[in-house]
Amino acid sequence: MKKLLNIFFFYLLLLICLSCNASLKTETYLIEIPVPQRPAGQSDVIALTAPKIDTVRTGFIGLGMRGPSAVSRFTHIPGVKIIALCDIRPECVEKTQKILDKNGYPRAISYTGSEDAWKQLCERDDIDLVYIATDWKHHADMAIYAMEHGKHVAVEVPAAMTLDEIWKLIDTSERTRKHCMQLENCVYDYFELTTLNMAQQGLFGEILHVEGSYIHNLEEFWPEYWNNWRLDYNRRFRGDIYATHGMGPACQLLNIHRGDKMNFLVAMDTKAVTGPDIIKKQTGEDILDFQNGDHTTTMIRTEKGKTLMIQHNVMNPRPYSRMYQLTGTNGFANKYPVEGYVLRPTPISEKITPNFENLTAHGFVSDDIKKALMEKYKHPIIKELEETAKQVGGHGGMDYIMDYRLIYCLRNGLPLDMDVYDLAEWCCLAELTRISIENNSAPVTIPDFTRGNWNKLNELRFAY
């Protein structure tokens, strides 16, 4: 009897252990990020339209590295009046006034000399659009203040650095019904726009995986940032703090919040080596608390089973790369370091080229076929603006296209190409990757910034 009881308890214990083990295997450690309730009386701003503005009266805040070139581009866009210029440094305002002189524009009202001078610009009643190109620490506060004073907002990347800033921008845009667009220029690059058009016409089949990055050795640029603000930010914050250049084109390919949504991410980074070395060379100080690793990698999964990989590295000696890449069931596109396409020989090749028998799914198409593809599927925006964009410039013309489209949509009362939810989704990595990394690369949920309306639209479309 005792022997039988021992056997019984042995198998009972074994069953309990197996059950616990199975439970552990299926249980996932997921850090849940809450979604705050939408304030009463508000609704989403998906496909938001506003009354037409025949002449878009614009004020610029931040005239350091990016602002003056934006002012110059605006002098080439029809339907624009430049009302005011603002920078804490008087010499930056005067330098930009000379751009207006050179291009035959009247001088704008100047705001300078005070950290709060920008508020006076936002409070003017003769401005429709506030264009913000300061350091990113001030982006969200300025954008919120401008919307609260009845202005549409265009704000440089990244527009927000924390979830708190993101939700405030969303709530303010929803409450005021004012546009809040992030100035993400990379979605307007020629290869990206053309490839997006190919993808939307089904050339690559179903898009399953996309990649993007910001890999840019900033060694020669660190001294140019006012008060060393950018290196200081890397010193104090961990994670992918500059994800939007990679995220923008990738999310557009996957129709994020236009039929799909991002569910969760996992991030990890290397140790910080180069950042502390830079400060050591600058000041002689030994840095023990530098937060941001040299290289950060993030993986994201969507509601519909697609994946994204995003990388950030501004420290190491590598060729510039935004790692624009897509993998589909019928094809592949890649921009860095080699720009090209891979397509299945059939069934779609007959639509593309008479030389489809020469295609292979194991290598890039020939330069001739690539050229023919890019000409046939050239995006309508590029067809309209390519010649002028190349003349005006701005990262090869994509900056001009970005600004032109912003003004075009405001003048015609159309939804902007990018909305406040794009801003939120592309900026949220700054805080969410930090949370993942600081918790041993645990998966972290990505909030649905539309609060349930991510499938209200079924695809990304630019308005005309």
Coordinates of C-alpha atoms in Angstrom, one line a residue:
M1 CA 0.0 0.0 0.0
K2 CA 2.8 2.4 0.9
K3 CA 4.5 1.6 -2.3
L4 CA 1.4 2.4 -4.3
L5 CA 0.9 5.7 -2.5
N6 CA 4.5 6.7 -3.2
I7 CA 3.9 5.9 -6.9
F8 CA 0.7 7.9 -6.9
F9 CA 2.3 11.0 -5.3
F10 CA 5.3 10.7 -7.7
Y11 CA 3.0 10.9 -10.7
L12 CA 0.9 13.6 -9.2
L13 CA 4.0 15.7 -8.6
L14 CA 5.2 15.0 -12.1
L15 CA 1.8 16.1 -13.5
I16 CA 1.9 19.3 -11.5
C17 CA 5.5 20.1 -12.7
L18 CA 4.6 19.4 -16.3
S19 CA 1.5 21.6 -15.9
C20 CA 3.5 24.5 -14.4
N21 CA 6.1 24.1 -17.1
A22 CA 3.5 24.3 -19.9
S23 CA 2.0 27.3 -18.2
L24 CA 5.3 29.1 -18.1
K25 CA 6.0 28.3 -21.7
T26 CA 2.7 29.9 -22.9
E27 CA 2.8 32.9 -20.5
T28 CA 4.4 36.0 -22.1
Y29 CA 6.0 38.8 -20.0
L30 CA 4.5 41.9 -21.7
I31 CA 4.8 45.4 -20.4
E32 CA 1.4 47.0 -21.0
I33 CA 1.4 50.7 -21.8
P34 CA -2.0 52.2 -21.0
V35 CA -4.1 54.3 -23.4
P36 CA -5.7 57.3 -21.7
Q37 CA -9.3 57.8 -22.4
R38 CA -10.2 60.4 -25.0
P39 CA -11.4 63.6 -23.3
A40 CA -15.1 64.1 -23.4
G41 CA -16.4 65.9 -26.5
Q42 CA -13.4 65.1 -28.7
S43 CA -13.2 62.9 -31.8
D44 CA -10.3 61.7 -33.9
V45 CA -8.6 63.8 -36.6
I46 CA -8.1 61.0 -39.1
A47 CA -8.4 62.6 -42.6
L48 CA -8.9 66.0 -40.9
T49 CA -9.8 68.8 -43.2
A50 CA -9.8 72.5 -42.4
P51 CA -11.2 75.5 -44.3
K52 CA -9.2 76.5 -47.4
I53 CA -6.5 79.1 -46.9
D54 CA -5.8 81.0 -50.1
T55 CA -2.6 82.6 -48.8
V56 CA -0.9 80.6 -46.0
R57 CA 0.6 83.2 -43.6
T58 CA 3.5 81.5 -41.9
G59 CA 5.7 82.1 -38.9
F60 CA 9.0 80.3 -38.4
I61 CA 10.5 79.4 -35.0
G62 CA 14.1 78.2 -34.9
L63 CA 16.6 79.5 -37.4
G64 CA 19.7 77.5 -36.7
M65 CA 20.5 74.4 -38.7
R66 CA 17.2 73.7 -40.5
G67 CA 15.1 76.8 -40.2
P68 CA 16.8 79.1 -42.7
S69 CA 16.7 76.6 -45.5
A70 CA 13.0 76.1 -44.9
V71 CA 12.4 79.8 -45.2
S72 CA 14.3 79.8 -48.4
R73 CA 12.2 76.9 -49.8
F74 CA 9.0 78.7 -48.9
T75 CA 9.9 81.6 -51.1
H76 CA 9.5 79.2 -54.0
I77 CA 6.1 77.9 -53.1
P78 CA 3.0 79.7 -54.4
G79 CA 0.4 81.0 -52.0
V80 CA 2.7 81.7 -49.1
K81 CA 3.3 84.9 -47.0
I82 CA 6.2 84.9 -44.5
I83 CA 4.9 87.0 -41.6
A84 CA 7.4 86.4 -38.7
L85 CA 10.8 84.9 -37.9
C86 CA 11.9 83.8 -34.4
D87 CA 15.2 82.6 -32.8
I88 CA 16.7 83.3 -29.5
R89 CA 19.9 84.5 -31.3
P90 CA 19.4 87.9 -33.1
E91 CA 22.2 87.0 -35.6
C92 CA 20.2 84.0 -36.8
V93 CA 17.1 86.1 -37.4
E94 CA 19.1 88.7 -39.3
K95 CA 20.8 86.0 -41.4
T96 CA 17.4 84.7 -42.4
Q97 CA 16.0 88.1 -43.1
K98 CA 18.8 88.4 -45.7
I99 CA 17.4 85.2 -47.4
L100 CA 14.1 87.1 -47.8
D101 CA 16.0 90.1 -49.2
K102 CA 17.8 87.9 -51.7
N103 CA 14.6 86.2 -52.9
G104 CA 12.6 89.4 -53.3
Y105 CA 10.4 89.0 -50.2
P106 CA 9.6 91.7 -47.7
R107 CA 11.3 91.4 -44.4
A108 CA 9.3 89.6 -41.7
I109 CA 8.6 90.7 -38.1
S110 CA 11.5 89.6 -35.8
Y111 CA 11.2 87.9 -32.5
T112 CA 14.4 87.3 -30.6
G113 CA 16.5 87.8 -27.5
S114 CA 14.2 85.9 -25.1
E115 CA 13.5 82.3 -24.5
D116 CA 9.7 83.1 -24.6
A117 CA 9.8 85.3 -27.8
W118 CA 8.3 82.4 -29.7
K119 CA 5.1 82.7 -27.7
Q120 CA 4.6 86.3 -29.0
L121 CA 4.8 84.9 -32.6
C122 CA 2.2 82.2 -31.8
E123 CA -0.1 84.8 -30.3
R124 CA -0.3 86.9 -33.5
D125 CA -3.7 86.9 -35.2
D126 CA -2.3 87.1 -38.7
I127 CA -0.6 83.7 -38.8
D128 CA -2.1 80.5 -40.1
L129 CA 0.8 78.1 -39.8
V130 CA 3.7 77.9 -37.3
Y131 CA 6.8 76.1 -38.6
I132 CA 9.0 74.8 -35.8
A133 CA 12.6 73.9 -36.4
T134 CA 14.2 74.3 -32.9
D135 CA 16.0 71.7 -30.8
W136 CA 13.6 68.8 -30.2
K137 CA 13.4 69.5 -26.5
H138 CA 11.0 72.4 -27.3
H139 CA 9.1 70.9 -30.2
A140 CA 6.0 69.6 -28.3
D141 CA 5.5 72.6 -26.0
M142 CA 5.7 75.0 -29.0
A143 CA 3.4 73.0 -31.1
I144 CA 0.8 72.7 -28.3
Y145 CA 0.9 76.5 -27.6
A146 CA 0.6 77.3 -31.3
M147 CA -2.5 75.0 -31.8
E148 CA -4.1 76.5 -28.6
H149 CA -3.7 79.9 -30.3
G150 CA -5.5 78.8 -33.4
K151 CA -2.5 77.9 -35.6
H152 CA -1.8 74.8 -37.7
V153 CA 1.6 73.3 -36.9
A154 CA 4.4 71.8 -38.8
V155 CA 7.2 70.6 -36.5
E156 CA 10.6 69.2 -37.2
V157 CA 11.6 65.6 -36.3
P158 CA 11.2 64.2 -33.7
A159 CA 8.2 66.2 -32.8
A160 CA 7.9 64.5 -29.4
M161 CA 10.2 62.6 -27.1
T162 CA 7.9 61.2 -24.4
L163 CA 4.5 59.5 -24.4
D164 CA 3.2 62.4 -22.3
E165 CA 4.2 64.9 -25.0
I166 CA 2.6 62.6 -27.7
W167 CA -0.8 62.4 -25.9
K168 CA -0.8 66.1 -25.3
L169 CA -0.2 66.8 -29.0
I170 CA -3.0 64.4 -30.0
D171 CA -5.5 65.8 -27.5
T172 CA -4.7 69.3 -28.5
S173 CA -5.1 68.6 -32.2
E174 CA -8.3 66.7 -31.6
R175 CA -9.7 69.5 -29.4
T176 CA -8.7 72.5 -31.6
R177 CA -9.2 70.6 -34.9
K178 CA -5.9 72.0 -36.1
H179 CA -3.4 70.1 -38.2
C180 CA -0.3 68.9 -36.4
M181 CA 2.2 67.5 -39.0
Q182 CA 5.7 66.2 -38.3
L183 CA 8.2 67.4 -41.0
E184 CA 9.4 63.9 -42.0
N185 CA 11.1 64.6 -45.3
C186 CA 12.3 61.0 -46.0
V187 CA 8.8 59.8 -47.1
Y188 CA 9.2 62.2 -50.1
D189 CA 12.5 60.9 -51.4
Y190 CA 12.2 59.7 -55.0
F191 CA 13.0 56.1 -54.5
E192 CA 10.7 55.8 -51.4
L193 CA 7.7 57.5 -53.2
T194 CA 8.2 55.4 -56.3
T195 CA 8.5 52.2 -54.3
L196 CA 5.4 53.1 -52.3
N197 CA 3.5 53.5 -55.5
M198 CA 4.7 50.1 -56.8
A199 CA 3.7 48.5 -53.5
Q200 CA 0.2 50.1 -53.6
Q201 CA -0.3 48.7 -57.1
G202 CA 0.6 45.2 -55.9
L203 CA 4.0 44.8 -57.5
F204 CA 5.6 43.2 -54.5
G205 CA 2.6 41.1 -53.5
E206 CA 1.7 41.3 -49.8
I207 CA 4.3 43.3 -47.8
L208 CA 5.5 41.2 -44.9
H209 CA 8.6 42.9 -43.5
V210 CA 10.1 46.3 -43.7
E211 CA 13.3 47.9 -42.4
G212 CA 14.4 51.4 -41.7
S213 CA 17.1 53.2 -39.8
Y214 CA 19.0 56.3 -39.0
I215 CA 22.7 55.4 -39.3
H216 CA 24.6 58.6 -39.6
N217 CA 28.0 59.2 -38.0
L218 CA 27.6 62.7 -36.5
E219 CA 31.2 63.2 -35.5
E220 CA 31.7 66.3 -37.6
F221 CA 28.3 67.7 -36.7
W222 CA 28.3 67.6 -32.9
P223 CA 29.9 71.0 -32.5
E224 CA 27.2 72.6 -34.6
Y225 CA 24.3 71.9 -32.2
W226 CA 23.5 74.9 -30.1
N227 CA 24.7 74.4 -26.5
N228 CA 25.6 70.9 -27.4
W229 CA 22.0 69.9 -26.9
R230 CA 22.0 66.8 -29.1
L231 CA 25.0 65.0 -27.6
D232 CA 23.7 66.0 -24.1
Y233 CA 20.4 64.3 -24.9
N234 CA 22.2 61.1 -25.9
R235 CA 24.0 61.3 -22.6
R236 CA 20.9 61.5 -20.6
F237 CA 18.4 59.2 -22.4
R238 CA 18.6 55.6 -23.6
G239 CA 16.8 54.0 -26.6
D240 CA 16.1 54.9 -30.2
I241 CA 15.6 58.7 -29.8
Y242 CA 15.7 59.5 -33.5
A243 CA 13.6 56.9 -35.2
T244 CA 11.3 58.8 -37.6
H245 CA 13.5 58.8 -40.7
G246 CA 13.3 55.0 -40.7
M247 CA 9.8 54.6 -39.3
G248 CA 8.0 57.0 -41.7
P249 CA 8.6 55.2 -45.0
A250 CA 8.3 51.8 -43.3
C251 CA 4.9 52.6 -41.6
Q252 CA 3.5 54.0 -44.9
L253 CA 4.3 50.7 -46.7
L254 CA 2.3 48.8 -44.0
N255 CA -0.6 51.3 -43.8
I256 CA -0.2 51.8 -40.1
H257 CA -3.4 53.2 -38.6
R258 CA -4.9 53.0 -42.1
G259 CA -5.8 49.3 -41.9
D260 CA -3.1 47.9 -39.6
K261 CA -1.5 48.9 -36.3
M262 CA 1.7 48.2 -34.4
N263 CA 1.1 45.9 -31.4
F264 CA 4.4 45.6 -29.5
L265 CA 8.1 46.1 -29.8
V266 CA 11.3 44.6 -28.4
A267 CA 14.5 46.7 -28.2
M268 CA 18.1 46.2 -27.3
D269 CA 21.3 48.3 -27.4
T270 CA 25.1 47.9 -27.2
K271 CA 27.0 49.5 -24.4
A272 CA 27.9 53.2 -24.7
V273 CA 31.5 53.6 -25.9
T274 CA 31.8 56.4 -28.4
G275 CA 29.6 59.0 -26.6
P276 CA 31.7 59.1 -23.5
D277 CA 34.9 59.2 -25.6
I278 CA 33.6 62.3 -27.4
I279 CA 32.9 64.1 -24.2
K280 CA 36.3 63.0 -22.9
K281 CA 37.9 64.6 -25.9
Q282 CA 35.8 67.8 -25.6
T283 CA 36.2 68.4 -21.8
G284 CA 38.6 65.9 -20.4
E285 CA 35.8 64.6 -18.2
D286 CA 35.5 60.9 -17.6
I287 CA 31.8 60.0 -18.1
L288 CA 30.3 57.1 -16.2
D289 CA 26.6 57.8 -16.7
F290 CA 26.3 58.1 -20.5
Q291 CA 23.0 56.4 -21.2
N292 CA 22.6 55.8 -25.0
G293 CA 24.3 52.8 -26.5
D294 CA 26.3 53.2 -29.7
H295 CA 23.8 51.0 -31.6
T296 CA 20.1 50.3 -30.9
T297 CA 17.9 47.7 -32.7
T298 CA 14.1 47.5 -32.4
M299 CA 11.7 44.8 -33.7
I300 CA 8.0 45.5 -34.0
R301 CA 5.0 43.2 -34.8
T302 CA 1.7 44.5 -36.2
E303 CA -1.9 43.4 -35.7
K304 CA -1.8 41.7 -39.2
G305 CA 1.3 39.7 -38.6
K306 CA 3.8 42.1 -40.3
T307 CA 7.2 43.0 -38.8
L308 CA 9.5 46.1 -38.8
M309 CA 13.1 46.4 -37.9
I310 CA 14.4 49.8 -37.0
Q311 CA 18.0 50.7 -36.1
H312 CA 19.8 53.8 -34.7
N313 CA 23.5 54.6 -34.7
V314 CA 25.0 58.1 -34.8
M315 CA 28.3 57.2 -33.1
N316 CA 30.3 54.8 -35.2
P317 CA 32.1 55.1 -38.6
R318 CA 29.6 53.7 -41.0
P319 CA 28.2 54.9 -44.4
Y320 CA 25.0 56.9 -44.1
S321 CA 22.0 54.6 -44.3
R322 CA 18.3 54.8 -43.7
M323 CA 18.1 51.1 -44.5
Y324 CA 14.9 51.5 -46.5
Q325 CA 13.8 47.9 -47.3
L326 CA 10.7 45.9 -47.9
T327 CA 10.1 42.1 -48.3
G328 CA 6.9 41.0 -50.0
T329 CA 5.6 37.7 -51.3
N330 CA 6.4 38.6 -54.9
G331 CA 9.3 41.0 -54.5
F332 CA 11.9 43.0 -52.6
A333 CA 13.1 46.6 -52.6
N334 CA 16.3 48.0 -51.1
K335 CA 17.9 51.4 -51.0
Y336 CA 21.0 51.3 -48.9
P337 CA 23.8 50.5 -49.7
V338 CA 22.5 49.1 -53.1
E339 CA 19.4 50.6 -54.7
G340 CA 17.4 48.0 -56.5
Y341 CA 14.5 45.7 -56.9
V342 CA 14.0 41.9 -56.9
L343 CA 10.9 40.5 -58.5
R344 CA 9.5 37.0 -59.2
P345 CA 9.8 36.2 -63.0
T346 CA 6.1 35.4 -63.0
P347 CA 3.2 36.1 -62.7
I348 CA 3.5 39.9 -62.7
S349 CA 6.6 40.3 -64.8
E350 CA 4.7 40.4 -68.1
K351 CA 3.2 43.7 -66.9
I352 CA 6.5 45.3 -66.3
T353 CA 8.9 44.4 -69.1
P354 CA 9.1 42.3 -72.2
N355 CA 12.4 40.9 -70.9
F356 CA 10.7 39.1 -68.0
E357 CA 12.4 35.8 -68.9
N358 CA 15.7 37.4 -67.7
L359 CA 14.3 38.2 -64.2
T360 CA 15.4 36.0 -61.3
A361 CA 14.1 36.0 -57.7
H362 CA 17.7 35.6 -56.5
G363 CA 19.2 38.9 -57.6
F364 CA 18.5 42.6 -58.4
V365 CA 16.9 43.4 -61.7
S366 CA 19.2 45.0 -64.3
D367 CA 19.8 48.7 -64.4
D368 CA 17.7 49.0 -67.5
I369 CA 14.7 47.2 -66.0
K370 CA 15.1 49.2 -62.8
K371 CA 15.0 52.4 -64.8
A372 CA 12.0 51.3 -66.7
L373 CA 10.2 50.4 -63.5
M374 CA 10.9 53.7 -61.8
E375 CA 9.7 55.6 -64.8
K376 CA 6.5 53.5 -65.2
Y377 CA 5.6 53.7 -61.5
K378 CA 6.9 57.2 -60.8
H379 CA 4.6 58.7 -58.1
P380 CA 2.2 61.4 -59.3
I381 CA 3.7 63.8 -56.7
I382 CA 7.2 63.3 -58.3
K383 CA 5.8 63.7 -61.8
E384 CA 4.3 67.1 -60.7
L385 CA 7.2 68.4 -58.7
E386 CA 10.5 66.7 -59.6
E387 CA 11.9 69.4 -61.9
T388 CA 11.2 72.2 -59.5
A389 CA 12.3 70.2 -56.5
K390 CA 15.7 69.5 -57.9
Q391 CA 16.2 73.2 -58.7
V392 CA 15.1 74.4 -55.2
G393 CA 16.8 71.5 -53.4
G394 CA 16.7 70.4 -49.8
H395 CA 18.2 66.9 -49.5
G396 CA 18.0 66.5 -53.2
G397 CA 14.5 68.0 -53.4
M398 CA 12.5 66.0 -50.9
D399 CA 12.4 68.9 -48.4
Y400 CA 10.8 71.1 -51.1
I401 CA 8.2 68.4 -51.9
M402 CA 7.4 68.1 -48.2
D403 CA 6.9 71.8 -47.8
Y404 CA 5.0 72.2 -51.1
R405 CA 2.6 69.4 -50.2
L406 CA 1.9 70.9 -46.8
I407 CA 1.0 74.3 -48.3
Y408 CA -0.9 72.7 -51.2
C409 CA -3.2 70.7 -48.8
L410 CA -3.8 73.8 -46.5
R411 CA -4.7 75.9 -49.5
N412 CA -7.1 73.4 -50.9
G413 CA -8.7 72.3 -47.6
L414 CA -7.4 68.7 -47.9
P415 CA -6.1 66.2 -45.4
L416 CA -2.4 66.5 -44.9
D417 CA -0.1 63.6 -46.1
M418 CA 0.9 63.0 -42.5
D419 CA -1.3 63.4 -39.4
V420 CA -0.8 63.7 -35.7
Y421 CA -1.1 59.9 -35.3
D422 CA 1.8 59.4 -37.8
L423 CA 3.7 61.7 -35.5
A424 CA 2.8 59.7 -32.5
E425 CA 3.6 56.3 -34.0
W426 CA 7.0 57.4 -35.4
C427 CA 8.1 59.2 -32.3
C428 CA 6.9 56.7 -29.6
L429 CA 10.0 54.6 -30.0
A430 CA 12.0 57.2 -28.0
E431 CA 10.3 56.2 -24.7
L432 CA 9.1 52.7 -25.5
T433 CA 12.5 51.4 -26.6
R434 CA 14.0 52.7 -23.3
I435 CA 11.3 50.9 -21.3
S436 CA 12.1 47.6 -23.2
I437 CA 15.9 48.0 -22.9
E438 CA 15.7 48.8 -19.2
N439 CA 13.6 45.7 -18.6
N440 CA 16.0 43.2 -20.2
S441 CA 14.6 43.8 -23.7
A442 CA 11.1 42.8 -22.6
P443 CA 8.2 43.2 -25.1
V444 CA 6.4 46.5 -24.7
T445 CA 2.9 47.2 -26.1
I446 CA 2.6 50.1 -28.5
P447 CA -0.5 52.2 -27.8
D448 CA -3.2 52.6 -30.4
F449 CA -2.9 56.4 -30.6
T450 CA -6.2 56.5 -32.6
R451 CA -8.0 55.0 -29.7
G452 CA -9.7 52.3 -31.7
N453 CA -10.0 53.9 -35.1
W454 CA -6.8 52.4 -36.7
N455 CA -8.9 50.6 -39.4
K456 CA -11.2 53.5 -40.1
L457 CA -9.3 53.9 -43.4
N458 CA -8.0 50.9 -45.4
E459 CA -4.9 52.3 -47.0
L460 CA -2.7 55.4 -47.3
R461 CA -3.7 57.8 -50.0
F462 CA -2.4 61.3 -50.6
A463 CA -5.1 63.9 -51.3
Y464 CA -5.4 65.9 -54.5

